[in-house]
């Protein structure tokens, strides 16, 4: 009898979980046929375009990413200002509204990333090749330009179509290590004259942008992401993946670009899809955690006060800050998509401390970004809205629902992967922190390996953020169950 590999078992679990949550794990035949008919990347589009291939564009993403959505480049100006440009893959040029590929993308609304397999929103021929800003390839893009002062303030911005070229495909880990002085300049960057200076300028601008956002109350977290290490088809271990400077660089440039896009659409009389995180769902518990730490927060939700509290805790107890970050993120609640009609008072994003935030920088993997791109391109080409308000409202609800479903699938498969790794350690004891507490159950996370499970006994009186000692009592790989009891 042939034993099923870890990768095959996790893939089967992922397929089942997607179907149970209303996501389609299979690319429809009509969508695949549409992609197969495309022999080359699009070369023409309705809006005017500039030839910007000579600029030192680069991509920074995960080591194995091939669905490259954005490039960035920076140009120092007189007086300490810097012009930053973010090029976003022109997916709309290849995927017209209402076509089979678009219909599948509108159904799932997002790529789903699981430890063993990725379920792309678009056919791989598109997302990893023809619509990807691939290494040393010419591609159409929508460019978001912003001029940033030496103080980190935005002084001007623009949006336009362009032809661009990725001169260096770079990865977070190696660029982050180099920026932190802990590694050599990555070889793809070293091979391009001027790329080292380019990365330093981008990093400097990103830090200035972050500083200003944090002054306005943006919440700065440190989260530990799991990295699943395979040897062939065998899952060997799960490692904690700490944040790094390169990820922060890209995050800050993308937040700035998304703000520019939202304001551009509003200024041109177009509606937009906004990503909204409203006031925290459990501000009372956040206040209680602050009190336990010997600190205080005001009675009403206050993003600046919360930001300052987080900064104090990070300085006082850096080793415990990832646990606190995860706890606060849980207590803030999940975000949702909302329609912002032109001229209306925009909904805000509590965690980012911004009033204008439209998802636009990942059209290969997120449908709201493709919708936003179509709105942008219509504005640039002088066309009418490609979506009515009622259609956008339906899409906002669909994207919120499916993104939530995708997050649950990813979480479920990560738990199955964790159960595979930890099943040989039943009976072992671990230090843990409570990550969820509701009538549905109490959940805890251990740090090594970074794994979450349900507390089956001894949960009375516990709440999110509490620390305790636990014992692993059982696992179920297929169902993604990891059970602990208080030790």
Short mmCIF file of C-alpha atoms in Angstrom, two decimals:
data_model
loop_
_atom_site.label_atom_id
_atom_site.label_comp_id
_atom_site.label_asym_id
_atom_site.label_seq_id
_atom_site.Cartn_x
_atom_site.Cartn_y
_atom_site.Cartn_z
CA UNK A 1 0.00 0.00 0.00
CA UNK A 2 1.44 3.35 -1.07
CA UNK A 3 1.66 5.89 1.72
CA UNK A 4 0.27 9.34 0.91
CA UNK A 5 2.94 12.07 1.03
CA UNK A 6 2.59 15.03 3.37
CA UNK A 7 2.17 17.38 0.42
CA UNK A 8 -0.55 15.24 -1.20
CA UNK A 9 -2.39 14.88 2.13
CA UNK A 10 -2.29 18.63 2.76
CA UNK A 11 -3.42 19.35 -0.79
CA UNK A 12 -6.42 17.05 -0.39
CA UNK A 13 -7.29 18.76 2.89
CA UNK A 14 -7.03 22.18 1.21
CA UNK A 15 -9.26 21.15 -1.72
CA UNK A 16 -11.92 19.84 0.65
CA UNK A 17 -11.74 22.94 2.84
CA UNK A 18 -12.10 25.26 -0.16
CA UNK A 19 -15.17 23.45 -1.45
CA UNK A 20 -16.75 23.45 2.01
CA UNK A 21 -16.33 27.23 2.21
CA UNK A 22 -17.62 28.09 -1.26
CA UNK A 23 -14.26 28.48 -3.02
CA UNK A 24 -13.45 26.72 -6.28
CA UNK A 25 -10.06 24.90 -6.11
CA UNK A 26 -10.11 24.09 -9.83
CA UNK A 27 -9.53 26.50 -12.68
CA UNK A 28 -12.58 26.18 -15.01
CA UNK A 29 -11.87 24.80 -18.47
CA UNK A 30 -13.11 27.98 -20.16
CA UNK A 31 -10.70 30.11 -18.11
CA UNK A 32 -7.78 27.81 -18.90
CA UNK A 33 -8.70 27.89 -22.59
CA UNK A 34 -8.78 31.69 -22.54
CA UNK A 35 -5.28 31.78 -21.02
CA UNK A 36 -3.98 29.17 -23.47
CA UNK A 37 -5.02 31.38 -26.39
CA UNK A 38 -2.70 34.15 -25.19
CA UNK A 39 0.73 33.79 -26.77
CA UNK A 40 2.40 36.90 -25.36
CA UNK A 41 1.86 39.62 -22.76
CA UNK A 42 -0.39 42.55 -23.73
CA UNK A 43 1.37 45.40 -25.52
CA UNK A 44 -1.46 47.89 -25.94
CA UNK A 45 -4.03 49.49 -23.67
CA UNK A 46 -6.57 52.32 -23.93
CA UNK A 47 -4.96 54.83 -21.56
CA UNK A 48 -1.84 56.79 -22.58
CA UNK A 49 1.43 55.14 -21.53
CA UNK A 50 4.99 56.31 -20.92
CA UNK A 51 8.10 54.30 -21.69
CA UNK A 52 9.83 53.95 -18.30
CA UNK A 53 11.80 50.76 -18.98
CA UNK A 54 15.15 52.50 -18.44
CA UNK A 55 14.41 53.27 -14.77
CA UNK A 56 15.99 50.94 -12.20
CA UNK A 57 12.80 49.10 -11.29
CA UNK A 58 13.07 46.11 -8.99
CA UNK A 59 10.69 43.66 -7.31
CA UNK A 60 11.01 42.52 -3.69
CA UNK A 61 8.83 39.57 -2.71
CA UNK A 62 9.03 36.10 -1.16
CA UNK A 63 11.88 33.85 -2.27
CA UNK A 64 9.61 31.64 -4.39
CA UNK A 65 7.11 34.26 -5.63
CA UNK A 66 6.44 34.32 -9.35
CA UNK A 67 3.14 36.26 -9.37
CA UNK A 68 4.90 39.63 -9.17
CA UNK A 69 2.37 42.44 -8.82
CA UNK A 70 4.52 45.49 -8.23
CA UNK A 71 7.90 47.09 -8.88
CA UNK A 72 9.34 50.17 -7.21
CA UNK A 73 11.92 52.84 -7.98
CA UNK A 74 12.97 56.10 -6.30
CA UNK A 75 14.59 59.27 -7.63
CA UNK A 76 16.16 61.87 -5.30
CA UNK A 77 15.08 65.46 -6.09
CA UNK A 78 16.35 68.87 -5.06
CA UNK A 79 15.85 69.96 -1.46
CA UNK A 80 15.78 66.47 0.01
CA UNK A 81 12.55 65.40 -1.68
CA UNK A 82 12.30 61.95 -3.29
CA UNK A 83 10.04 60.87 -6.12
CA UNK A 84 8.84 57.30 -5.51
CA UNK A 85 7.11 55.28 -8.22
CA UNK A 86 5.23 52.01 -7.73
CA UNK A 87 4.43 50.08 -10.93
CA UNK A 88 1.40 47.78 -10.63
CA UNK A 89 0.96 44.94 -13.14
CA UNK A 90 -1.67 45.83 -15.77
CA UNK A 91 -3.80 42.70 -15.38
CA UNK A 92 -6.86 44.34 -16.92
CA UNK A 93 -5.06 44.57 -20.29
CA UNK A 94 -5.10 40.77 -20.42
CA UNK A 95 -8.27 39.97 -18.43
CA UNK A 96 -11.31 41.84 -19.70
CA UNK A 97 -14.35 42.22 -17.48
CA UNK A 98 -16.86 39.39 -17.92
CA UNK A 99 -14.51 36.93 -19.62
CA UNK A 100 -14.16 33.36 -18.24
CA UNK A 101 -10.93 34.23 -16.39
CA UNK A 102 -12.60 37.27 -14.86
CA UNK A 103 -15.68 35.26 -13.86
CA UNK A 104 -13.54 32.75 -11.94
CA UNK A 105 -11.55 35.57 -10.32
CA UNK A 106 -14.79 37.27 -9.28
CA UNK A 107 -16.00 34.04 -7.71
CA UNK A 108 -12.96 33.26 -5.55
CA UNK A 109 -11.79 36.93 -5.32
CA UNK A 110 -8.33 35.94 -4.08
CA UNK A 111 -5.48 33.50 -4.48
CA UNK A 112 -5.37 30.98 -1.64
CA UNK A 113 -1.95 30.23 -0.16
CA UNK A 114 -1.60 26.96 1.74
CA UNK A 115 1.58 25.21 2.94
CA UNK A 116 1.52 22.54 0.24
CA UNK A 117 -0.06 24.28 -2.75
CA UNK A 118 -1.21 27.67 -4.06
CA UNK A 119 -4.64 28.03 -5.66
CA UNK A 120 -4.16 31.08 -7.92
CA UNK A 121 -6.98 33.50 -8.65
CA UNK A 122 -5.82 33.67 -12.29
CA UNK A 123 -4.48 30.85 -14.48
CA UNK A 124 -0.78 30.37 -13.75
CA UNK A 125 0.15 31.19 -17.34
CA UNK A 126 -1.10 34.69 -16.59
CA UNK A 127 -0.30 35.30 -12.93
CA UNK A 128 3.25 33.89 -13.02
CA UNK A 129 4.12 34.94 -16.58
CA UNK A 130 2.04 37.07 -18.94
CA UNK A 131 0.60 39.45 -16.31
CA UNK A 132 3.49 39.14 -13.85
CA UNK A 133 6.16 41.86 -13.74
CA UNK A 134 8.66 39.11 -14.44
CA UNK A 135 12.42 39.35 -14.20
CA UNK A 136 13.96 41.35 -17.09
CA UNK A 137 10.71 41.40 -19.08
CA UNK A 138 8.85 44.37 -20.58
CA UNK A 139 5.35 44.73 -19.16
CA UNK A 140 2.46 47.18 -19.13
CA UNK A 141 1.75 48.72 -15.75
CA UNK A 142 -0.20 51.39 -13.91
CA UNK A 143 2.28 53.65 -12.12
CA UNK A 144 1.50 55.44 -8.87
CA UNK A 145 3.92 58.31 -8.31
CA UNK A 146 4.37 60.25 -5.08
CA UNK A 147 6.85 62.93 -4.02
CA UNK A 148 7.91 62.54 -0.39
CA UNK A 149 9.62 65.31 1.57
CA UNK A 150 12.60 64.69 3.84
CA UNK A 151 10.14 64.86 6.75
CA UNK A 152 8.09 62.00 5.28
CA UNK A 153 5.16 64.14 4.10
CA UNK A 154 3.49 63.61 0.71
CA UNK A 155 3.80 66.80 -1.37
CA UNK A 156 2.37 65.67 -4.74
CA UNK A 157 1.18 62.56 -6.55
CA UNK A 158 0.15 61.24 -9.96
CA UNK A 159 -1.19 58.09 -11.62
CA UNK A 160 -0.47 57.06 -15.23
CA UNK A 161 0.06 54.11 -17.55
CA UNK A 162 3.56 52.95 -18.45
CA UNK A 163 5.74 50.30 -20.00
CA UNK A 164 8.23 49.04 -17.40
CA UNK A 165 11.01 46.47 -17.00
CA UNK A 166 12.02 44.57 -13.86
CA UNK A 167 15.82 44.92 -13.65
CA UNK A 168 16.26 42.86 -10.47
CA UNK A 169 14.01 40.16 -8.98
CA UNK A 170 14.82 40.36 -5.26
CA UNK A 171 13.62 38.59 -2.11
CA UNK A 172 12.63 39.88 1.34
CA UNK A 173 15.05 37.76 3.35
CA UNK A 174 18.25 38.62 1.48
CA UNK A 175 17.42 42.31 0.97
CA UNK A 176 16.28 42.62 4.59
CA UNK A 177 19.52 41.09 5.85
CA UNK A 178 21.58 43.44 3.66
CA UNK A 179 19.65 46.54 4.78
CA UNK A 180 20.18 45.49 8.40
CA UNK A 181 23.92 45.03 7.83
CA UNK A 182 23.68 41.28 8.35
CA UNK A 183 24.34 40.03 4.84
CA UNK A 184 25.83 40.80 1.44
CA UNK A 185 24.03 42.68 -1.30
CA UNK A 186 21.98 40.02 -3.15
CA UNK A 187 23.59 38.93 -6.42
CA UNK A 188 20.70 40.10 -8.69
CA UNK A 189 21.06 43.61 -7.19
CA UNK A 190 24.86 43.58 -7.30
CA UNK A 191 24.66 42.77 -11.03
CA UNK A 192 22.82 46.06 -11.76
CA UNK A 193 24.91 49.27 -11.46
CA UNK A 194 23.20 51.73 -9.14
CA UNK A 195 20.76 49.19 -7.61
CA UNK A 196 22.40 49.29 -4.17
CA UNK A 197 21.91 53.06 -3.94
CA UNK A 198 18.38 52.63 -5.30
CA UNK A 199 17.48 50.23 -2.49
CA UNK A 200 18.96 52.54 0.15
CA UNK A 201 16.88 55.47 -1.11
CA UNK A 202 13.70 53.38 -1.12
CA UNK A 203 14.44 52.15 2.39
CA UNK A 204 15.07 55.69 3.64
CA UNK A 205 11.80 56.97 2.15
CA UNK A 206 9.84 54.00 3.49
CA UNK A 207 11.12 54.63 7.02
CA UNK A 208 10.20 58.32 6.75
CA UNK A 209 6.68 57.39 5.60
CA UNK A 210 6.36 54.94 8.48
CA UNK A 211 7.51 57.52 11.00
CA UNK A 212 4.83 59.99 9.91
CA UNK A 213 2.09 57.35 9.94
CA UNK A 214 3.08 56.27 13.42
CA UNK A 215 2.98 59.89 14.58
CA UNK A 216 -0.63 59.91 13.35
CA UNK A 217 -1.33 56.72 15.29
CA UNK A 218 -0.64 53.88 12.85
CA UNK A 219 -0.31 50.65 14.81
CA UNK A 220 3.07 48.94 14.56
CA UNK A 221 3.01 45.22 15.23
CA UNK A 222 5.63 42.48 15.22
CA UNK A 223 4.06 39.23 14.06
CA UNK A 224 5.78 35.87 13.72
CA UNK A 225 4.70 34.10 10.53
CA UNK A 226 5.12 30.33 10.12
CA UNK A 227 7.46 29.07 7.40
CA UNK A 228 6.75 25.52 6.24
CA UNK A 229 9.95 23.70 5.26
CA UNK A 230 9.56 20.76 2.88
CA UNK A 231 12.13 18.18 1.85
CA UNK A 232 10.60 17.05 -1.41
CA UNK A 233 7.03 16.12 -0.46
CA UNK A 234 7.79 15.65 3.24
CA UNK A 235 7.05 18.46 5.69
CA UNK A 236 10.19 18.67 7.80
CA UNK A 237 9.51 21.56 10.17
CA UNK A 238 7.66 24.80 10.82
CA UNK A 239 9.89 27.75 11.58
CA UNK A 240 9.07 31.17 12.96
CA UNK A 241 9.62 33.81 10.29
CA UNK A 242 10.31 37.20 11.85
CA UNK A 243 9.54 40.46 10.02
CA UNK A 244 12.42 42.24 8.31
CA UNK A 245 13.35 45.63 6.93
CA UNK A 246 12.61 44.75 3.30
CA UNK A 247 9.03 43.71 4.12
CA UNK A 248 8.57 46.99 5.99
CA UNK A 249 9.95 48.87 2.96
CA UNK A 250 7.39 47.34 0.60
CA UNK A 251 4.50 47.63 3.08
CA UNK A 252 5.08 51.35 3.56
CA UNK A 253 5.39 52.07 -0.16
CA UNK A 254 2.21 50.08 -0.84
CA UNK A 255 0.25 51.92 1.88
CA UNK A 256 1.31 55.23 0.33
CA UNK A 257 0.36 54.03 -3.17
CA UNK A 258 -3.04 52.78 -2.03
CA UNK A 259 -3.76 56.16 -0.46
CA UNK A 260 -2.82 57.97 -3.69
CA UNK A 261 -5.13 55.68 -5.69
CA UNK A 262 -8.11 56.32 -3.39
CA UNK A 263 -7.67 60.09 -3.57
CA UNK A 264 -7.09 60.00 -7.36
CA UNK A 265 -10.38 58.21 -7.97
CA UNK A 266 -12.27 60.57 -5.70
CA UNK A 267 -10.71 63.62 -7.37
CA UNK A 268 -11.81 62.31 -10.79
CA UNK A 269 -15.37 61.70 -9.66
CA UNK A 270 -15.04 57.91 -9.54
CA UNK A 271 -16.22 55.56 -6.78
CA UNK A 272 -13.76 53.21 -5.11
CA UNK A 273 -13.58 50.03 -3.09
CA UNK A 274 -12.02 50.75 0.29
CA UNK A 275 -10.51 48.37 2.81
CA UNK A 276 -11.99 49.32 6.18
CA UNK A 277 -11.04 48.34 9.72
CA UNK A 278 -13.51 50.11 11.97
CA UNK A 279 -13.16 50.78 15.69
CA UNK A 280 -11.92 47.75 17.65
CA UNK A 281 -14.51 45.09 18.46
CA UNK A 282 -13.12 44.55 21.98
CA UNK A 283 -11.62 47.84 23.18
CA UNK A 284 -12.58 46.88 26.73
CA UNK A 285 -10.27 43.85 26.64
CA UNK A 286 -7.46 45.90 25.04
CA UNK A 287 -7.80 48.36 27.95
CA UNK A 288 -7.70 45.46 30.42
CA UNK A 289 -4.46 44.15 28.87
CA UNK A 290 -2.93 47.61 29.15
CA UNK A 291 -3.94 47.74 32.79
CA UNK A 292 -2.34 44.34 33.47
CA UNK A 293 0.87 45.73 32.01
CA UNK A 294 0.72 48.69 34.40
CA UNK A 295 -0.42 51.07 31.64
CA UNK A 296 -3.71 52.73 30.77
CA UNK A 297 -5.85 53.52 27.73
CA UNK A 298 -8.82 55.93 27.45
CA UNK A 299 -12.42 54.66 27.75
CA UNK A 300 -13.15 55.26 24.04
CA UNK A 301 -11.16 53.69 21.18
CA UNK A 302 -8.16 55.93 20.42
CA UNK A 303 -5.68 54.83 17.74
CA UNK A 304 -2.96 57.29 18.80
CA UNK A 305 -3.15 56.18 22.43
CA UNK A 306 -3.04 52.52 21.37
CA UNK A 307 -0.08 53.18 19.10
CA UNK A 308 1.82 54.84 21.93
CA UNK A 309 0.98 51.97 24.30
CA UNK A 310 2.30 49.43 21.78
CA UNK A 311 5.52 51.42 21.36
CA UNK A 312 6.03 51.48 25.15
CA UNK A 313 5.45 47.72 25.45
CA UNK A 314 7.79 46.96 22.55
CA UNK A 315 10.55 48.95 24.26
CA UNK A 316 9.86 47.44 27.70
CA UNK A 317 9.47 43.77 26.70
CA UNK A 318 10.60 43.10 23.10
CA UNK A 319 10.59 39.31 23.56
CA UNK A 320 6.91 39.34 24.52
CA UNK A 321 5.84 41.88 21.88
CA UNK A 322 4.98 39.36 19.11
CA UNK A 323 2.46 37.71 21.44
CA UNK A 324 0.97 41.08 22.37
CA UNK A 325 0.83 42.05 18.67
CA UNK A 326 -1.09 38.92 17.75
CA UNK A 327 -3.47 39.45 20.66
CA UNK A 328 -4.24 43.07 19.74
CA UNK A 329 -4.76 42.13 16.08
CA UNK A 330 -7.34 39.52 17.16
CA UNK A 331 -9.10 42.04 19.40
CA UNK A 332 -9.24 44.70 16.66
CA UNK A 333 -11.42 42.41 14.53
CA UNK A 334 -11.32 41.68 10.81
CA UNK A 335 -11.58 44.23 8.04
CA UNK A 336 -14.14 44.47 5.27
CA UNK A 337 -14.58 46.06 1.86
CA UNK A 338 -16.84 49.08 1.50
CA UNK A 339 -17.83 51.30 -1.42
CA UNK A 340 -16.87 54.96 -1.26
CA UNK A 341 -19.02 57.00 -3.68
CA UNK A 342 -17.32 60.06 -5.18
CA UNK A 343 -17.40 63.11 -2.94
CA UNK A 344 -18.51 61.18 0.15
CA UNK A 345 -16.69 61.22 3.47
CA UNK A 346 -14.34 58.22 3.13
CA UNK A 347 -14.39 55.37 5.64
CA UNK A 348 -11.15 55.07 7.59
CA UNK A 349 -8.72 52.27 8.41
CA UNK A 350 -8.22 52.21 12.19
CA UNK A 351 -5.04 50.12 12.24
CA UNK A 352 -3.26 52.09 9.52
CA UNK A 353 -4.44 55.50 10.80
CA UNK A 354 -5.40 56.54 7.26
CA UNK A 355 -8.63 57.93 5.85
CA UNK A 356 -7.97 56.83 2.27
CA UNK A 357 -7.08 53.22 1.57
CA UNK A 358 -8.03 51.39 -1.64
CA UNK A 359 -6.55 47.96 -2.37
CA UNK A 360 -4.77 48.38 -5.70
CA UNK A 361 -1.28 46.88 -5.61
CA UNK A 362 -1.93 43.13 -6.11
CA UNK A 363 -4.28 42.61 -9.10
CA UNK A 364 -2.77 39.19 -9.90
CA UNK A 365 -3.95 37.77 -6.57
CA UNK A 366 -6.77 39.99 -5.21
CA UNK A 367 -9.95 40.79 -7.13
CA UNK A 368 -10.65 44.12 -5.37
CA UNK A 369 -7.31 45.32 -6.75
CA UNK A 370 -8.32 44.32 -10.29
CA UNK A 371 -11.64 46.15 -9.88
CA UNK A 372 -9.75 49.22 -8.64
CA UNK A 373 -7.39 48.98 -11.60
CA UNK A 374 -10.31 49.03 -14.03
CA UNK A 375 -11.66 52.15 -12.33
CA UNK A 376 -8.23 53.80 -12.52
CA UNK A 377 -7.74 52.96 -16.19
CA UNK A 378 -11.20 54.22 -17.09
CA UNK A 379 -10.40 57.53 -15.39
CA UNK A 380 -7.04 57.76 -17.20
CA UNK A 381 -8.63 56.98 -20.59
CA UNK A 382 -11.55 59.38 -20.07
CA UNK A 383 -14.16 56.60 -20.08
CA UNK A 384 -17.29 56.13 -17.97
CA UNK A 385 -17.29 54.09 -14.77
CA UNK A 386 -16.90 50.38 -15.62
CA UNK A 387 -18.99 49.50 -12.54
CA UNK A 388 -22.24 50.94 -11.18
CA UNK A 389 -22.42 51.66 -7.43
CA UNK A 390 -24.84 48.74 -6.88
CA UNK A 391 -22.43 46.38 -8.68
CA UNK A 392 -19.55 47.60 -6.54
CA UNK A 393 -21.59 47.03 -3.39
CA UNK A 394 -22.28 43.43 -4.44
CA UNK A 395 -18.59 42.93 -5.21
CA UNK A 396 -17.55 44.45 -1.86
CA UNK A 397 -19.76 41.96 -0.01
CA UNK A 398 -18.51 39.06 -2.17
CA UNK A 399 -14.85 40.02 -1.68
CA UNK A 400 -15.28 40.36 2.09
CA UNK A 401 -17.05 36.99 2.30
CA UNK A 402 -14.58 35.11 0.09
CA UNK A 403 -11.48 36.67 1.60
CA UNK A 404 -12.75 35.61 5.01
CA UNK A 405 -13.35 32.10 3.63
CA UNK A 406 -9.85 32.00 2.12
CA UNK A 407 -8.31 33.08 5.43
CA UNK A 408 -10.16 30.26 7.17
CA UNK A 409 -8.97 27.72 4.60
CA UNK A 410 -5.38 28.90 4.94
CA UNK A 411 -5.64 28.77 8.72
CA UNK A 412 -7.21 25.28 8.63
CA UNK A 413 -4.50 23.84 6.36
CA UNK A 414 -1.76 25.48 8.44
CA UNK A 415 -3.27 23.68 11.45
CA UNK A 416 -3.22 20.37 9.59
CA UNK A 417 0.41 21.01 8.69
CA UNK A 418 1.15 21.83 12.32
CA UNK A 419 -0.57 18.64 13.43
CA UNK A 420 1.67 16.67 11.05
CA UNK A 421 4.80 18.24 12.54
CA UNK A 422 3.82 18.00 16.21
CA UNK A 423 2.02 14.64 16.33
CA UNK A 424 5.14 12.91 17.66
CA UNK A 425 5.20 15.21 20.73
CA UNK A 426 1.92 14.27 22.43
CA UNK A 427 2.43 14.58 26.18
CA UNK A 428 5.05 17.35 25.92
CA UNK A 429 4.56 20.62 27.85
CA UNK A 430 4.85 24.14 26.42
CA UNK A 431 4.52 27.80 27.42
CA UNK A 432 1.44 29.28 25.73
CA UNK A 433 -0.60 32.46 25.31
CA UNK A 434 -4.38 32.64 24.86
CA UNK A 435 -5.20 33.85 21.33
CA UNK A 436 -8.97 33.35 21.32
CA UNK A 437 -11.66 33.08 23.99
CA UNK A 438 -15.36 32.81 23.15
CA UNK A 439 -18.31 30.45 23.70
CA UNK A 440 -16.99 28.50 20.70
CA UNK A 441 -13.77 27.66 22.53
CA UNK A 442 -10.47 28.88 23.96
CA UNK A 443 -7.36 28.80 21.78
CA UNK A 444 -3.69 29.05 22.68
CA UNK A 445 -0.43 29.47 20.78
CA UNK A 446 2.95 27.99 21.63
CA UNK A 447 6.17 29.53 20.39
CA UNK A 448 8.44 26.65 19.41
CA UNK A 449 7.25 25.43 17.00
CA UNK A 450 4.88 28.38 16.32
CA UNK A 451 1.57 26.48 16.53
CA UNK A 452 -1.98 27.25 17.67
CA UNK A 453 -4.49 24.79 19.12
CA UNK A 454 -7.59 24.48 21.28
CA UNK A 455 -7.47 24.31 25.06
CA UNK A 456 -9.70 21.37 25.94
CA UNK A 457 -9.39 21.51 29.73
CA UNK A 458 -8.52 24.24 32.21
CA UNK A 459 -9.86 27.15 30.14
CA UNK A 460 -12.19 28.62 32.76
CA UNK A 461 -11.54 32.27 33.50
CA UNK A 462 -8.97 32.73 30.72
CA UNK A 463 -9.11 35.53 28.15
CA UNK A 464 -7.11 36.68 25.15
CA UNK A 465 -3.56 37.59 26.14
CA UNK A 466 -3.33 35.42 29.26
CA UNK A 467 -0.21 33.22 29.64
CA UNK A 468 -0.18 29.64 30.91
CA UNK A 469 1.57 26.27 30.74
CA UNK A 470 -0.08 23.61 28.55
CA UNK A 471 0.35 19.95 27.61
CA UNK A 472 -0.26 18.57 24.10
CA UNK A 473 -3.04 16.00 24.51
CA UNK A 474 -3.90 14.98 20.94
CA UNK A 475 -3.96 15.85 17.22
CA UNK A 476 -6.13 15.10 14.17
CA UNK A 477 -4.29 15.90 10.95
CA UNK A 478 -7.28 15.62 8.59
CA UNK A 479 -9.44 17.95 10.67
CA UNK A 480 -6.59 20.26 11.65
CA UNK A 481 -7.23 19.73 15.36
CA UNK A 482 -4.46 20.31 17.90
CA UNK A 483 -5.63 19.84 21.48
CA UNK A 484 -3.97 21.10 24.64
CA UNK A 485 -4.88 20.93 28.31
CA UNK A 486 -3.67 23.22 31.06
CA UNK A 487 -0.57 21.66 32.59
#
